[in-house]
mmCIF file of C-alpha atoms in Angstrom:
data_model
loop_
_atom_site.group_PDB
_atom_site.id
_atom_site.type_symbol
_atom_site.label_atom_id
_atom_site.label_comp_id
_atom_site.label_asym_id
_atom_site.label_seq_id
_atom_site.Cartn_x
_atom_site.Cartn_y
_atom_site.Cartn_z
ATOM 1 C CA MET Z 392 40.438 -82.325 64.929
ATOM 2 C CA GLU Z 393 40.399 -86.007 65.680
ATOM 3 C CA ILE Z 394 39.236 -87.653 68.892
ATOM 4 C CA VAL Z 395 41.580 -90.236 70.354
ATOM 5 C CA ALA Z 396 40.376 -92.439 73.245
ATOM 6 C CA ARG Z 397 42.707 -92.945 76.171
ATOM 7 C CA SER Z 398 42.598 -95.940 78.443
ATOM 8 C CA SER Z 399 43.356 -95.754 82.090
ATOM 9 C CA SER Z 400 45.647 -98.783 81.756
ATOM 10 C CA PHE Z 401 48.147 -96.830 79.665
ATOM 11 C CA PRO Z 402 50.907 -94.966 81.496
ATOM 12 C CA THR Z 403 50.091 -91.251 81.484
ATOM 13 C CA ALA Z 404 53.244 -89.578 82.861
ATOM 14 C CA ASP Z 405 55.529 -90.439 79.916
ATOM 15 C CA SER Z 406 52.750 -90.449 77.388
ATOM 16 C CA GLU Z 407 53.167 -88.440 74.203
ATOM 17 C CA TYR Z 408 49.724 -86.975 74.889
ATOM 18 C CA GLN Z 409 50.905 -85.392 78.113
ATOM 19 C CA LYS Z 410 53.993 -83.886 76.531
ATOM 20 C CA SER Z 411 52.243 -82.235 73.610
ATOM 21 C CA LYS Z 412 50.963 -78.710 73.995
ATOM 22 C CA ASN Z 413 48.247 -79.319 71.359
ATOM 23 C CA ILE Z 414 46.389 -81.781 73.567
ATOM 24 C CA ILE Z 415 43.400 -80.989 75.612
ATOM 25 C CA ASN Z 416 42.595 -83.459 78.383
ATOM 26 C CA PHE Z 417 38.994 -84.076 79.256
ATOM 27 C CA SER Z 418 37.729 -85.670 82.393
ATOM 28 C CA GLU Z 419 36.214 -88.502 80.290
ATOM 29 C CA GLY Z 420 39.695 -89.529 79.119
ATOM 30 C CA LEU Z 421 39.365 -88.185 75.537
ATOM 31 C CA CYS Z 422 42.029 -86.188 73.798
ATOM 32 C CA LEU Z 423 41.832 -83.815 70.848
ATOM 33 C CA LYS Z 424 44.761 -83.443 68.524
ATOM 34 C CA LYS Z 425 45.094 -81.674 65.190
ATOM 35 C CA LYS Z 426 44.873 -83.935 62.157
ATOM 36 C CA SER Z 427 47.899 -82.321 60.605
ATOM 37 C CA GLN Z 428 50.055 -83.464 63.513
ATOM 38 C CA LEU Z 429 48.710 -87.003 63.301
ATOM 39 C CA LYS Z 430 49.508 -87.204 59.593
ATOM 40 C CA ALA Z 431 53.013 -85.766 60.098
ATOM 41 C CA LYS Z 432 53.888 -88.587 62.499
ATOM 42 C CA ASN Z 433 52.516 -91.295 60.270
ATOM 43 C CA PRO Z 434 55.478 -93.387 59.088
ATOM 44 C CA ILE Z 435 53.628 -94.731 56.039
ATOM 45 C CA PRO Z 436 53.393 -92.138 53.259
ATOM 46 C CA GLN Z 437 49.989 -91.576 51.725
ATOM 47 C CA LEU Z 438 49.988 -93.311 48.399
ATOM 48 C CA ARG Z 439 48.069 -91.798 45.570
ATOM 49 C CA LYS Z 440 45.831 -94.189 43.781
ATOM 50 C CA LYS Z 441 46.675 -94.280 40.134
ATOM 51 C CA ARG Z 442 43.834 -94.676 37.716
ATOM 52 C CA LYS Z 443 44.158 -97.921 35.855
ATOM 53 C CA ASN Z 444 42.832 -98.212 32.336
ATOM 54 C CA PRO Z 445 40.021 -100.699 32.134
ATOM 55 C CA PRO Z 446 41.047 -104.088 30.806
ATOM 56 C CA ILE Z 447 40.612 -104.553 27.076
ATOM 57 C CA GLU Z 448 38.250 -107.440 27.791
ATOM 58 C CA ASP Z 449 35.738 -104.888 29.145
ATOM 59 C CA LYS Z 450 35.467 -103.166 25.773
ATOM 60 C CA PRO Z 451 32.381 -103.782 23.647
ATOM 61 C CA PHE Z 452 32.420 -107.268 22.202
ATOM 62 C CA PRO Z 453 32.804 -106.381 18.485
ATOM 63 C CA GLU Z 454 35.524 -103.840 19.279
ATOM 64 C CA PHE Z 455 37.467 -106.366 21.380
ATOM 65 C CA ILE Z 456 37.280 -109.037 18.651
ATOM 66 C CA GLU Z 457 38.217 -106.811 15.727
ATOM 67 C CA GLN Z 458 40.865 -104.643 17.421
ATOM 68 C CA HIS Z 459 42.469 -107.151 19.805
ATOM 69 C CA TYR Z 460 41.594 -110.786 19.291
ATOM 70 C CA GLU Z 461 41.990 -110.983 15.489
ATOM 71 C CA PRO Z 462 45.375 -109.233 15.382
ATOM 72 C CA ALA Z 463 46.721 -111.221 18.358
ATOM 73 C CA LEU Z 464 45.521 -114.546 16.825
ATOM 74 C CA LYS Z 465 46.990 -113.653 13.462
ATOM 75 C CA GLU Z 466 50.340 -112.843 15.107
ATOM 76 C CA ALA Z 467 50.315 -116.079 17.157
ATOM 77 C CA LEU Z 468 49.545 -118.229 14.100
ATOM 78 C CA SER Z 469 52.144 -116.378 12.002
ATOM 79 C CA GLN Z 470 54.720 -117.418 14.604
ATOM 80 C CA GLN Z 471 53.606 -121.001 14.043
ATOM 81 C CA GLY Z 472 54.388 -120.658 10.305
ATOM 82 C CA ILE Z 473 50.963 -119.774 8.854
ATOM 83 C CA SER Z 474 51.413 -116.793 6.553
ATOM 84 C CA ASP Z 475 48.248 -116.786 4.393
ATOM 85 C CA LEU Z 476 45.736 -116.709 7.259
ATOM 86 C CA GLU Z 477 42.489 -114.819 6.580
ATOM 87 C CA LEU Z 478 40.335 -113.963 9.588
ATOM 88 C CA GLU Z 479 36.758 -112.734 9.408
ATOM 89 C CA PHE Z 480 34.418 -111.656 12.213
ATOM 90 C CA LYS Z 481 30.726 -111.854 11.371
ATOM 91 C CA LYS Z 482 27.328 -112.852 12.652
ATOM 92 C CA ASP Z 483 26.251 -115.992 10.829
ATOM 93 C CA GLN Z 484 24.065 -119.101 11.224
ATOM 94 C CA PHE Z 485 25.258 -121.550 13.811
ATOM 95 C CA PRO Z 486 25.690 -124.877 11.845
ATOM 96 C CA LEU Z 487 22.964 -126.836 13.581
ATOM 97 C CA PRO Z 488 19.367 -127.192 12.249
ATOM 98 C CA GLY Z 489 17.089 -124.668 13.946
ATOM 99 C CA ALA Z 490 19.938 -122.762 15.656
ATOM 100 C CA ASP Z 491 20.055 -118.971 15.732
ATOM 101 C CA GLU Z 492 22.759 -116.708 14.383
ATOM 102 C CA CYS Z 493 25.757 -116.032 16.530
ATOM 103 C CA SER Z 494 29.013 -114.136 16.269
ATOM 104 C CA GLN Z 495 31.897 -116.107 14.747
ATOM 105 C CA VAL Z 496 35.533 -115.664 14.058
ATOM 106 C CA ILE Z 497 36.245 -117.598 10.890
ATOM 107 C CA GLY Z 498 39.847 -118.391 9.996
ATOM 108 C CA GLN Z 499 41.094 -120.067 6.846
ATOM 109 C CA TRP Z 500 44.431 -120.627 5.182
ATOM 110 C CA ASP Z 501 46.114 -122.881 2.663
ATOM 111 C CA GLY Z 502 43.862 -121.556 -0.085
ATOM 112 C CA GLY Z 503 40.733 -122.153 1.990
ATOM 113 C CA LYS Z 504 41.573 -125.873 2.470
ATOM 114 C CA ARG Z 505 41.866 -125.455 6.219
ATOM 115 C CA ARG Z 506 39.169 -123.588 8.056
ATOM 116 C CA PHE Z 507 38.128 -123.127 11.684
ATOM 117 C CA ASN Z 508 35.350 -121.284 13.430
ATOM 118 C CA VAL Z 509 35.185 -119.919 16.969
ATOM 119 C CA TYR Z 510 31.544 -119.386 17.842
ATOM 120 C CA PHE Z 511 30.509 -116.875 20.526
ATOM 121 C CA LEU Z 512 26.979 -117.996 21.309
ATOM 122 C CA ASP Z 513 26.268 -115.136 23.769
ATOM 123 C CA ASP Z 514 28.139 -112.354 21.931
ATOM 124 C CA ASP Z 515 30.440 -112.149 24.955
ATOM 125 C CA ILE Z 516 33.940 -113.543 25.510
ATOM 126 C CA SER Z 517 32.914 -114.838 28.908
ATOM 127 C CA GLY Z 518 29.746 -116.533 27.573
ATOM 128 C CA GLN Z 519 29.321 -119.890 25.852
ATOM 129 C CA LYS Z 520 31.759 -120.650 23.064
ATOM 130 C CA ALA Z 521 32.135 -123.428 20.544
ATOM 131 C CA PHE Z 522 34.792 -124.538 18.049
ATOM 132 C CA SER Z 523 34.691 -126.334 14.693
ATOM 133 C CA TYR Z 524 37.176 -127.100 12.022
ATOM 134 C CA THR Z 525 37.118 -128.502 8.504
ATOM 135 C CA ALA Z 526 39.614 -129.487 5.867
ATOM 136 C CA GLY Z 527 39.156 -129.663 2.148
ATOM 137 C CA GLY Z 528 36.256 -127.215 1.928
ATOM 138 C CA SER Z 529 33.624 -129.529 3.451
ATOM 139 C CA ALA Z 530 31.142 -128.537 6.173
ATOM 140 C CA PRO Z 531 32.262 -129.038 9.752
ATOM 141 C CA SER Z 532 31.305 -132.478 11.046
ATOM 142 C CA THR Z 533 31.939 -131.833 14.705
ATOM 143 C CA ILE Z 534 31.121 -128.815 16.851
ATOM 144 C CA GLU Z 535 32.941 -128.873 20.193
ATOM 145 C CA SER Z 536 32.451 -126.786 23.355
ATOM 146 C CA PHE Z 537 35.329 -124.410 23.762
ATOM 147 C CA MET Z 538 36.902 -122.967 26.936
ATOM 148 C CA ILE Z 539 34.150 -124.304 29.176
ATOM 149 C CA ASP Z 540 36.244 -124.493 32.375
ATOM 150 C CA GLU Z 541 37.599 -120.934 32.320
ATOM 151 C CA ARG Z 542 35.943 -118.535 34.751
ATOM 152 C CA LYS Z 543 37.879 -115.471 33.736
ATOM 153 C CA VAL Z 544 38.545 -115.152 30.030
ATOM 154 C CA ASN Z 545 41.165 -112.717 28.773
ATOM 155 C CA LEU Z 546 42.825 -112.063 25.449
ATOM 156 C CA GLU Z 547 45.866 -114.258 26.144
ATOM 157 C CA LEU Z 548 43.740 -117.260 27.148
ATOM 158 C CA LEU Z 549 41.469 -116.898 24.172
ATOM 159 C CA VAL Z 550 44.431 -116.827 21.748
ATOM 160 C CA MET Z 551 46.253 -119.626 23.561
ATOM 161 C CA TYR Z 552 43.246 -121.981 23.549
ATOM 162 C CA THR Z 553 42.587 -121.321 19.838
ATOM 163 C CA VAL Z 554 46.244 -122.097 18.930
ATOM 164 C CA GLN Z 555 46.246 -125.098 21.229
ATOM 165 C CA ARG Z 556 43.108 -126.480 19.601
ATOM 166 C CA LEU Z 557 44.550 -126.081 16.092
ATOM 167 C CA ASN Z 558 47.773 -127.660 17.222
ATOM 168 C CA GLY Z 559 45.796 -130.570 18.662
ATOM 169 C CA GLN Z 560 44.456 -131.127 15.151
ATOM 170 C CA LYS Z 561 48.116 -131.263 13.976
ATOM 171 C CA TRP Z 562 47.563 -128.358 11.640
ATOM 172 C CA LEU Z 563 50.378 -126.240 13.044
ATOM 173 C CA ALA Z 564 53.256 -128.626 13.731
ATOM 174 C CA ARG Z 565 53.921 -132.232 13.094
ATOM 175 C CA ASN Z 566 53.939 -133.905 16.479
#
């Protein structure tokens, strides 16, 4: 049973509460009515909450990179005309003296002449990231921060920013 408060300012003669046989009036102005009757008169149907699968970005970091990021990046770059792309995910030395190892996605094509690295310094897609590129097999000369303004990182953004960065180097299309 549910308790419903009644105010003295409401009209009582025509009230639904007075007409119903399932109402008990108390001197304090409280009414009791069965819950089943209240639900039956509710015009909004009760919606069942569907269980959503957790976002793929919540998967463990190595699983996300290997099962989702690498295939999506390979597909996006193949649409840009790169057919011989090789991607590798590994933990390797960050290319600064005295720096620790970090997780990296290393991509290369054109017989290894063009190479880029996406560094995940915190082993987390939402953590600090860096980017470097090199042509002709030399060591990277510049390491740039990568996706520093993004609060919420997802697969689509990660792939888009990588492709955008490679396109900015004019490696994908002649602008």
